[in-house]
XYZ file of C-alpha atoms in Angstrom:
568
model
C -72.338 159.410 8.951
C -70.388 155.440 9.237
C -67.895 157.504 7.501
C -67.377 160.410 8.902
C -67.214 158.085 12.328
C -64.462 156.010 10.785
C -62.262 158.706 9.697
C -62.588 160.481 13.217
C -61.715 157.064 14.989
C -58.262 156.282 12.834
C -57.011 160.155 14.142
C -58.111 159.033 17.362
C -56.279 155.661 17.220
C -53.479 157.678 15.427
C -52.977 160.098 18.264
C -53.347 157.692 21.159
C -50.858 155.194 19.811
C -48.496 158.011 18.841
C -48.825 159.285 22.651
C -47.899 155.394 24.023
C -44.867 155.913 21.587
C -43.729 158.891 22.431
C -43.924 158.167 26.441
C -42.019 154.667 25.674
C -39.034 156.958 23.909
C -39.121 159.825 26.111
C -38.571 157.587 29.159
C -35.563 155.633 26.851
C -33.282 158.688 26.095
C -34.460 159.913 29.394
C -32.443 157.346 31.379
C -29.401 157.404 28.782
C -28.648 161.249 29.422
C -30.085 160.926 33.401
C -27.560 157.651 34.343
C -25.252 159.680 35.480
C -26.735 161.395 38.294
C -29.302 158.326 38.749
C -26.091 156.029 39.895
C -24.722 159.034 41.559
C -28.062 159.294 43.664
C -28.188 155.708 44.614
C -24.353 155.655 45.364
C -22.830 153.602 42.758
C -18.918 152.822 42.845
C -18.046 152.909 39.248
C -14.965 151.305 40.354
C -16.418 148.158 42.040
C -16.304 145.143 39.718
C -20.158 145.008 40.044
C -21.330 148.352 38.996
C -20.975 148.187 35.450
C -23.531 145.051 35.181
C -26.223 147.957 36.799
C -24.949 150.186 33.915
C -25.674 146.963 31.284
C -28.702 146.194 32.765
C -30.374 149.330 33.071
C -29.859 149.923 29.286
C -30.189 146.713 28.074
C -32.654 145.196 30.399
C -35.904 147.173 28.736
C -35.147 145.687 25.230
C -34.084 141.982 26.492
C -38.070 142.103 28.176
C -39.198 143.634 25.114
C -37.297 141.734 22.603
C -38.250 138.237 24.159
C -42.439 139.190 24.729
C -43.110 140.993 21.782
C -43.651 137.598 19.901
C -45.790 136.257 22.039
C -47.695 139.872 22.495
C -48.356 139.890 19.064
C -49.759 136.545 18.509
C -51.641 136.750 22.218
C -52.928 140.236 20.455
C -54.590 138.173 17.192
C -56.373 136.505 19.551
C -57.653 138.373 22.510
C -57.952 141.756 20.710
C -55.118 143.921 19.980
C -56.333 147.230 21.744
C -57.235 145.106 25.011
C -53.749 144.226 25.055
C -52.342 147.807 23.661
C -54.169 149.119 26.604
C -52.527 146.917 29.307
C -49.413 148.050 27.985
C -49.973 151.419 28.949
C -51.330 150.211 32.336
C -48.116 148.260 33.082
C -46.164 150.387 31.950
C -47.101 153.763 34.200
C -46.958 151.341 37.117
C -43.471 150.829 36.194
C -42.590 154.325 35.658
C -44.377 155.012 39.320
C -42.076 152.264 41.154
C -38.753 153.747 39.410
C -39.525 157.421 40.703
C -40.030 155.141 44.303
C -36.677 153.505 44.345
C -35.669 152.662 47.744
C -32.376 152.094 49.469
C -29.111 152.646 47.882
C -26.142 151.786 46.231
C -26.043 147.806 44.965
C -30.034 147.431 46.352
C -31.254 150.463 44.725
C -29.472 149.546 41.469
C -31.220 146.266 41.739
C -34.777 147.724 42.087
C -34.088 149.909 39.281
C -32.938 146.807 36.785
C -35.913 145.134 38.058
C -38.389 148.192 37.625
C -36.976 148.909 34.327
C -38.076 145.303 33.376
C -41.495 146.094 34.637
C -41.419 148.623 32.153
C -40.531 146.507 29.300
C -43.319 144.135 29.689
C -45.581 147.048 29.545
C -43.376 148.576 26.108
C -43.472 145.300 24.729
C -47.673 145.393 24.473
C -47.338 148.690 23.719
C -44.688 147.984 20.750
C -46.586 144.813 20.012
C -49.649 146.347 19.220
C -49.075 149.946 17.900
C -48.508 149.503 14.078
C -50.617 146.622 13.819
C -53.742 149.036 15.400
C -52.834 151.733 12.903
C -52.807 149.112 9.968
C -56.128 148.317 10.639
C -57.708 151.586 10.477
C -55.649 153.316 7.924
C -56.256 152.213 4.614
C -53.109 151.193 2.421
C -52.781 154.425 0.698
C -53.044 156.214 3.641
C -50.670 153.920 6.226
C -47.045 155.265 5.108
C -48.242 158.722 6.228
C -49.727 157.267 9.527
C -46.928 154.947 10.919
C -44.198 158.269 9.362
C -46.294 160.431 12.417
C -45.386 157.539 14.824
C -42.011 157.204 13.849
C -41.043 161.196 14.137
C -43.203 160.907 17.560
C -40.675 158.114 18.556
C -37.658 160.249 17.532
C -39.550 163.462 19.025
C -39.869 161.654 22.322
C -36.137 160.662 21.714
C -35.382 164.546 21.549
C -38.068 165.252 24.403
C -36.204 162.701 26.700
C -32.753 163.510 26.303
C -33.539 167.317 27.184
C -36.129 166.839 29.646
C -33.243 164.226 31.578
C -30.939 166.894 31.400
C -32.725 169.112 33.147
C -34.118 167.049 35.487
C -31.538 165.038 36.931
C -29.810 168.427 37.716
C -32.588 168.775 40.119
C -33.321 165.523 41.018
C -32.592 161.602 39.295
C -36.309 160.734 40.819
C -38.123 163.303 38.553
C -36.649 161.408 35.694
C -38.878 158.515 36.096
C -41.871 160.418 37.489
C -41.979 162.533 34.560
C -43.364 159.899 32.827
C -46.115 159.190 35.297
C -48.846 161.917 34.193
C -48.590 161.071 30.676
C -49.242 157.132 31.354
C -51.982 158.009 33.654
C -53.585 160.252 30.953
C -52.624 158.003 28.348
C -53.762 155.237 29.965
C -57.224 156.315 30.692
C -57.843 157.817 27.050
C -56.677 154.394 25.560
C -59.807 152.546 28.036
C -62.543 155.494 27.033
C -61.898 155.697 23.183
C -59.770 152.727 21.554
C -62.160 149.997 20.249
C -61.474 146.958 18.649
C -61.975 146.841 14.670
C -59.991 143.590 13.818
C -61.345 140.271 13.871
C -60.568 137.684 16.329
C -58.462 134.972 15.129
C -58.802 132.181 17.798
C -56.503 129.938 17.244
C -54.019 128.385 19.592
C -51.289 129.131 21.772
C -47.477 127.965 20.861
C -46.865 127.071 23.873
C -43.949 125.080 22.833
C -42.634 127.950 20.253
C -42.893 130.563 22.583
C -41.019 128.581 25.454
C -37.868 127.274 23.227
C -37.761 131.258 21.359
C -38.234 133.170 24.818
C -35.263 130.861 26.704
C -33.439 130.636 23.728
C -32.987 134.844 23.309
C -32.508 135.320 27.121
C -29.579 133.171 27.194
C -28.428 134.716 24.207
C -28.209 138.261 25.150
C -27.512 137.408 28.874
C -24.780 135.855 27.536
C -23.480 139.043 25.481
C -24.355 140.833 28.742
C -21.897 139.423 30.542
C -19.805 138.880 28.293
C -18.902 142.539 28.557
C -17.883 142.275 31.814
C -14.386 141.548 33.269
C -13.570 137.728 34.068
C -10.327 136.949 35.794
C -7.601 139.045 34.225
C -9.081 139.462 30.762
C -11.297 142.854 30.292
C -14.113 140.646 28.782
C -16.444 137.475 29.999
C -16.511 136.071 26.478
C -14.222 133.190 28.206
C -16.416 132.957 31.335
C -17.302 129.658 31.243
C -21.264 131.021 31.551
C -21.142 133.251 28.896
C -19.703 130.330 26.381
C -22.733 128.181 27.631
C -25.626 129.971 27.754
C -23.962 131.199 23.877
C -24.523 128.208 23.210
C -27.942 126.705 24.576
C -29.614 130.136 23.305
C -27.923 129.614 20.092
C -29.230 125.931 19.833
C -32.547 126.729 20.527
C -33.058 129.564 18.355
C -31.495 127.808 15.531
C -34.173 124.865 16.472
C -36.876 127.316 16.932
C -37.676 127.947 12.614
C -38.223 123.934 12.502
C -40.550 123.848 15.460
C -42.698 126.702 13.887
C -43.126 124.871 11.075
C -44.311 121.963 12.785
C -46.885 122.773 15.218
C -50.804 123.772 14.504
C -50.788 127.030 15.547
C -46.957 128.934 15.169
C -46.050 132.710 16.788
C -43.585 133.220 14.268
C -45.745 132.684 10.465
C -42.588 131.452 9.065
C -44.872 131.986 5.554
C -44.624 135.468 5.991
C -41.118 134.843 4.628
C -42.265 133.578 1.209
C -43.242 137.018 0.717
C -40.301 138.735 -0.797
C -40.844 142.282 0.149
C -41.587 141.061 4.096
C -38.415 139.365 4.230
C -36.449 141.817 2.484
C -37.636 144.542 4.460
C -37.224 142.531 8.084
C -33.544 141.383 6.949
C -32.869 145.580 5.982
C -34.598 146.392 9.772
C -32.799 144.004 11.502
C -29.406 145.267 10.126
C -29.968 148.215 10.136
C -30.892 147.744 14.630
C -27.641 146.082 14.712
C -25.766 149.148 12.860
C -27.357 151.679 14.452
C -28.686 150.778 17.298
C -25.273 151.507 20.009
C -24.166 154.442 18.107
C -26.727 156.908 20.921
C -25.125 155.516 23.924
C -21.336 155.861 22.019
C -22.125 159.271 21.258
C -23.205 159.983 24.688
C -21.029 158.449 26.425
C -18.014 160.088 24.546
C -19.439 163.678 24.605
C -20.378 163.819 28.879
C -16.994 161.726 29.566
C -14.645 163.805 27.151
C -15.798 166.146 24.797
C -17.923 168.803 26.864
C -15.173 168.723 29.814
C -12.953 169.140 27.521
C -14.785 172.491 26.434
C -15.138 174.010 29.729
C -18.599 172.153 31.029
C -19.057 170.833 34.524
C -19.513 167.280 34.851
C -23.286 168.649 36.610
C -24.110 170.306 32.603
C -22.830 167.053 30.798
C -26.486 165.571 30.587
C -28.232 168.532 29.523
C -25.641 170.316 27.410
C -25.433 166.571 25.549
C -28.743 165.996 25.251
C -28.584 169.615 23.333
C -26.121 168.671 20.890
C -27.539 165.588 19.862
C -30.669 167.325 18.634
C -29.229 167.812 15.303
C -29.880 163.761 14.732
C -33.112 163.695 16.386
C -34.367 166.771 14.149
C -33.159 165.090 10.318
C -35.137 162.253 11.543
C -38.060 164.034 12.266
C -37.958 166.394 9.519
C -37.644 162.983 7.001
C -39.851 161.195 8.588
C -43.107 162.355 7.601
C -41.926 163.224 4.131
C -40.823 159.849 3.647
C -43.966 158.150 4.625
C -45.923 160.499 2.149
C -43.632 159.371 -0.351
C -43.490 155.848 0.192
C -47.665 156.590 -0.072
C -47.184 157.454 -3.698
C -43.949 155.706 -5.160
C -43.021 152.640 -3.060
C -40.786 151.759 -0.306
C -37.577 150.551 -2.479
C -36.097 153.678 -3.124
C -36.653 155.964 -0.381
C -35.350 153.026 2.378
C -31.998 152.258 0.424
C -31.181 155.726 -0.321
C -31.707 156.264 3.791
C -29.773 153.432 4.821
C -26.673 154.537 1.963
C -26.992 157.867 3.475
C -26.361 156.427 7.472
C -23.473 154.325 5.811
C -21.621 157.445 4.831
C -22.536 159.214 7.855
C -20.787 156.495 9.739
C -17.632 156.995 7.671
C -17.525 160.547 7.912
C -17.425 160.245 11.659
C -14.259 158.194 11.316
C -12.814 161.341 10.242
C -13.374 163.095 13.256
C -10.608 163.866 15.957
C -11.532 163.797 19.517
C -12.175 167.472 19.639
C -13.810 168.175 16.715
C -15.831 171.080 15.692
C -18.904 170.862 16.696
C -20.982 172.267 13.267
C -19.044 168.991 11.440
C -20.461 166.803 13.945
C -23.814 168.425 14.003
C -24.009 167.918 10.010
C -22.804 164.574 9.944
C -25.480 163.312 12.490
C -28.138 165.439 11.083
C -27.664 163.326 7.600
C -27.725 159.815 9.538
C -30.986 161.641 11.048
C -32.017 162.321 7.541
C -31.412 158.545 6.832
C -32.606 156.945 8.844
C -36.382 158.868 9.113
C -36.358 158.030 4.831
C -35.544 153.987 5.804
C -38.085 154.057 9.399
C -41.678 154.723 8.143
C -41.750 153.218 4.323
C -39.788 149.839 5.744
C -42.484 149.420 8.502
C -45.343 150.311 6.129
C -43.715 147.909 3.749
C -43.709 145.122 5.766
C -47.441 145.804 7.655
C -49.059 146.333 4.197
C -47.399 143.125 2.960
C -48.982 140.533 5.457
C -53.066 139.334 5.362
C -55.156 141.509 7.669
C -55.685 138.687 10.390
C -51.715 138.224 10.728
C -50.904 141.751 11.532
C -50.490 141.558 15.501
C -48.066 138.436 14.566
C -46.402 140.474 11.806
C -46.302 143.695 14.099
C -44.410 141.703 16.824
C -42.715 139.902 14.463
C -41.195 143.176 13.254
C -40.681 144.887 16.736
C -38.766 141.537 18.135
C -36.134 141.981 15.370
C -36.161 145.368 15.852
C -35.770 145.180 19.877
C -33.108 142.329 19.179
C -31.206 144.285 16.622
C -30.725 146.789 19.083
C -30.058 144.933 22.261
C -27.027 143.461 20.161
C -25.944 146.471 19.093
C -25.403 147.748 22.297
C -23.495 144.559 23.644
C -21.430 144.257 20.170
C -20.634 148.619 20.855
C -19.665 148.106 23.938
C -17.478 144.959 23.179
C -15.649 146.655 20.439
C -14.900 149.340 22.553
C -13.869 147.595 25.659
C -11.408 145.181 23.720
C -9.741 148.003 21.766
C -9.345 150.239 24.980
C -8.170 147.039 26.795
C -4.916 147.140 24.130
C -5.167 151.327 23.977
C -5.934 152.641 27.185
C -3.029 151.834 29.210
C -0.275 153.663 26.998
C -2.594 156.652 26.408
C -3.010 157.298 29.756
C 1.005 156.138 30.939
C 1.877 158.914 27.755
C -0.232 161.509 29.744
C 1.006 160.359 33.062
C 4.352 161.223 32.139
C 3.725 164.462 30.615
C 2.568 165.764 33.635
C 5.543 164.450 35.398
C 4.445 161.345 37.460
C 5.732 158.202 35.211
C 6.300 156.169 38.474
C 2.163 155.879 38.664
C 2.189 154.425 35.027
C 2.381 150.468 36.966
C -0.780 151.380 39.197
C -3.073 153.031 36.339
C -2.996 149.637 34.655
C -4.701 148.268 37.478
C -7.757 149.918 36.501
C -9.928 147.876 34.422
C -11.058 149.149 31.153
C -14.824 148.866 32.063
C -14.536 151.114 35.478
C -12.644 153.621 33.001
C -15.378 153.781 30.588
C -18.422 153.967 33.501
C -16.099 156.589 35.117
C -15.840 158.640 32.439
C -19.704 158.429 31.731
C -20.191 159.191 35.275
C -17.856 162.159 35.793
C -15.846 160.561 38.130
C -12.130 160.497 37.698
C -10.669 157.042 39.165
C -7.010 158.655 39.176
C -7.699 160.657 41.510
C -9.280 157.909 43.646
C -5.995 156.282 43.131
C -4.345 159.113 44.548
C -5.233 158.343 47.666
C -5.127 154.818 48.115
C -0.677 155.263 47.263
C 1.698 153.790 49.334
C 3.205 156.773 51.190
C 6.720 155.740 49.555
C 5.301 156.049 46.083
C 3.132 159.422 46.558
C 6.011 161.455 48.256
C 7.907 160.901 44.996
C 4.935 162.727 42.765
C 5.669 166.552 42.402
C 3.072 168.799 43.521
C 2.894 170.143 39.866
C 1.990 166.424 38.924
C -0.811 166.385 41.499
C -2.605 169.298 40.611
C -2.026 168.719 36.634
C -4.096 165.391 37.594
C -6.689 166.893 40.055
C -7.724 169.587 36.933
C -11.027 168.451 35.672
C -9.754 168.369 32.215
C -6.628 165.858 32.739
C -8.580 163.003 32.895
C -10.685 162.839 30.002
C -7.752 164.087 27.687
C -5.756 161.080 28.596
C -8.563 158.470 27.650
C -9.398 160.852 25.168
C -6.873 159.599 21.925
C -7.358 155.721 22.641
C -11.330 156.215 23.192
C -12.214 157.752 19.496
C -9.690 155.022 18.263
C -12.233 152.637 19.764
C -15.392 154.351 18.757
C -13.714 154.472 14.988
C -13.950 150.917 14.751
C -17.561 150.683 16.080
C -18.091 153.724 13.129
C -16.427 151.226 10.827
C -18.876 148.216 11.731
C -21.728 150.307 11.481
C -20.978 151.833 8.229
C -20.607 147.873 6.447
C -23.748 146.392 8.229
C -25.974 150.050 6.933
C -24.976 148.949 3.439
C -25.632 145.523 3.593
C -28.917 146.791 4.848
C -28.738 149.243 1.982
C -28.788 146.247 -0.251
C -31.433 143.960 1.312
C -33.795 146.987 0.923
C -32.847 147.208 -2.729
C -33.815 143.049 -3.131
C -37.356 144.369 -1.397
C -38.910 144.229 -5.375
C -41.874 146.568 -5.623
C -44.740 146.803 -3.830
C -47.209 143.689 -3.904
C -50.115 144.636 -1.871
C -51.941 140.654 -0.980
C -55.069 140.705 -2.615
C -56.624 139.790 0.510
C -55.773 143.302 2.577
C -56.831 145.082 -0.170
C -60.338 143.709 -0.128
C -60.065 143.941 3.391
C -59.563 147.312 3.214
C -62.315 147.830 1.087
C -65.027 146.319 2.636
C -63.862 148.198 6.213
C -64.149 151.733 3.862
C -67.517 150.557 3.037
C -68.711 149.614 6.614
């Protein structure tokens, strides 16, 4: 009877978990696809010199909360009970989604609220995130877990596919529903995780770090609010990384960080087990993870970006389709994730970790390389198959790696490992993002001006070539993602000397909806080739940390642990 209760309750803890995953991802993509009609709601200039921080923010926000309180979740979680705390997540979280669908006001005000809603969000993702794997660890034994946490993974990448559909067709309609979509699931969510989630770990009441957490949790704000800004304009240069802010908070976050291992290993009761590093397969596996965030992790809003800004105008599609017709061509990566996902983990069950994750991260490598061999207007069915294997690649690396590194740690770490994990993971991607969009900006900054003084003159207006310069690389790339074509704003801000000297066959060349993104078009997949490039080298580097993993060395200690739960 103990047993048949136990086996019910880890499908219970399996499906609830999976649910807080999959409304975490959905509401992710969701906001990706949905940006551009959310900032055209609110009435966002893409043009002013502030709107593209609301753009940074709004993406990057969620995973700077996440990435700096998932530490402390995790160790807070050993302590005070890990499905207490999994639980508040989902509270905070549907509170957050409620005050997004609420946004008041507009333009610069609105975009506020919605940075700062979006961060009430990530508090409640990062106690979500903290906890998840660490609650299926515990009630999956160790033969079982690479199956469990491979159904959370293709939920996450499900909810990934769910999100960028469902904001496709809902910001058509209306950029509120976006957020409020969300809202039924956390309340139901929320709810179930009170009635049936129980707590099967033991306490571990030791302190709190309250030093560690304070120099790690400054230290990675400055860091990535540092790389946030850096991406914006400063002066005349396209970039901040010579605002004088940007080069100190670099700095001060980098100090403390690199202070932050020495402190751990110092005080009585650390967040961050440094120990867990001894063990060769954690570390291996953490190092692969954490590459493979930075590799991978901007290559979503790239994509994105490129196909509402260029690629589906360019094919005929309104700029009112772009977010639902994009969200449908991505599916090809969110489906070889989810159809490797599961397999993987059943693999990894039976014949390790090693294999399976280096093979997926080799595969992404090439992926990346065969997408430097696109032109702007490719064929589709190429592009579909080359995402489809980076899907492929990265659902074999996803569920072994994390099953690798939760079976590798002693039972009463696991909220500390499972944070541990998720921080890198949150970190890896934040970067990504900032080092994406920095690649991009500085090789547009050197690109974009001839590309779009070449088509300027083609369509017979090469006196406007000295007033296109004017416009910054970062209002090009947010107008672009927005639909909005800043050419023909500067149409109509001329002197009347200079616009009665462009023919009328100029003017309406410009005003079609396809001019603009075929200018940008050439010197933007010049700039997304190089971000291909970076992610290609660091997914095999991962490709060879997962191969230094060794084989699987369960502890002693979670096996018995495991044991005696099977028995109770």
């Amino acid at each position: 009877m103990v047993s048949t209760l136990i086996m019910q309750y880890k499908w219970i803890a399996l499906s609830n978990t999976t649910l807080g995953v999959l409304m975490a991802t959905i509401n992710g993509t969701i906001t990706i696809i949905s940006l551009p009609a959310i900032f055209r709601g609110i009435g966002i200039n893409p043009l002013a010199p502030s709107s593209f921080q609301y753009l940074l923010w709004i993406l990057m926000g969620y995973n700077v909360v996440t990435a700096t309180l998932l530490l402390s979740f995790g160790r807070l979680s050993d302590m005070y009970g890990r499905v207490r705390l999994y639980n508040l997540g989902f509270l905070v979280f549907t509170v957050g989604s409620i005050l997004l669908s609420l946004t008041f006001g507009s333009g610069d005000m609105a975009g506020l609220e919605l940075v700062i809603f979006r961060i009430i969000q990530g508090i409640g993702g990062a106690f979500l995130m903290a906890n998840s794997a660490a609650i299926l660890t515990d009630v999956f034994p160790v033969n079982e877990r690479g199956r469990a946490l491979g159904i959370n993974q293709v939920a996450a990448l499900a909810g990934s596919l769910i999100g960028l559909i469902l904001g496709g067709i809902l910001s058509v309609i209306n950029w509120r529903y976006v957020f409020l979509v969300s809202v039924p699931v956390g309340v139901f969510g929320t709810a179930w995780s009170y009635l049936k989630l129980k707590e099967t770990s033991a306490r571990n009441r030791e302190g709190i770090d309250w030093v560690g957490n304070a120099v790690f949790g400054l230290g990675l704000i400055l860091v990535l609010i540092a790389m946030t800004y850096a991406l914006m304009p400063y002066g005349s240069a396209q970039t901040g990384w010579g605002n004088p802010f940007v080069i100190l908070s670099m700095v001060a976050g980098l100090g403390l960080l690199a202070s932050f291992p020495f402190i751990e290993t110092r005080v009585k009761y650390p967040m961050f087990r440094m120990e867990l590093f001894r063990n060769r397969m954690f570390a291996a596996a953490n190092f692969a993870g954490f590459l493979r965030s930075i590799g991978y992790g901007g290559l979503m809003i790239m994509i994105v970006i490129f196909l509402q800004g260029i690629w589906l105008p360019l094919h005929g599609y309104s700029y009112s389709e772009t977010p639902f017709w994009a969200g449908i061509y991505t599916i090809p990566l969110m489906v070889g994730f989810v159809s490797a996902g599961p397999v993987s983990g059943w693999l990894s069950d039976r014949y390790g970790s090693r294999g399976l994750a280096t093979a997926g991260m080799v595969l992404v490598g090439i992926g990346f390389l065969a997408l430097t061999a696109l032109p702007y207007n490719f064929s589709y069915p190429v592009f579909g198959a080359i995402i489809f294997m980076m899907g492929v690649g990265n659902g074999m690396f996803a569920s072994p790696n994390t099953s690798s590194i939760m079976s590798s740690v002693p039972a009463k770490h696991r909220g500390a490992a499972s944070g541990m994990r998720s921080t890198l993971q949150n970190t890896g991607q934040t970067v990504s993002i900032a080092i994406f969009f920095t690649i991009v900006i500085l090789s547009l900054s050197s690109s974009l001006g001839p590309s779009l003084a070449h088509a300027l003159a083609q369509a017979g207006a090469p006196q406007l070539s000295p007033y296109v310069q004017k416009v910054p690389v970062t209002g090009a790339l947010f107008a672009a993602f927005l639909g909005y074509d800043p050419v023909k704003a500067l149409l109509g801000t001329l002197p009347a000397s200079v616009a009665s000297q462009i023919p009328s066959s100029a003017i309406s060349i410009m005003e079609q909806r396809t001019w603009f993104p075929s200018a940008i078009a050439p010197s933007f997949m010049l700039a997304l080739r190089e971000t291909f490039y970076f992610g290609a080298a660091l997914s095999f580097i991962a490709a060879v940390a997962s191969a230094l993993r060794g084989k699987a060395k369960i502890p002693e200690e979670v096996v018995q642990y495991d044991a005696e739960k099977t028995r109770r």
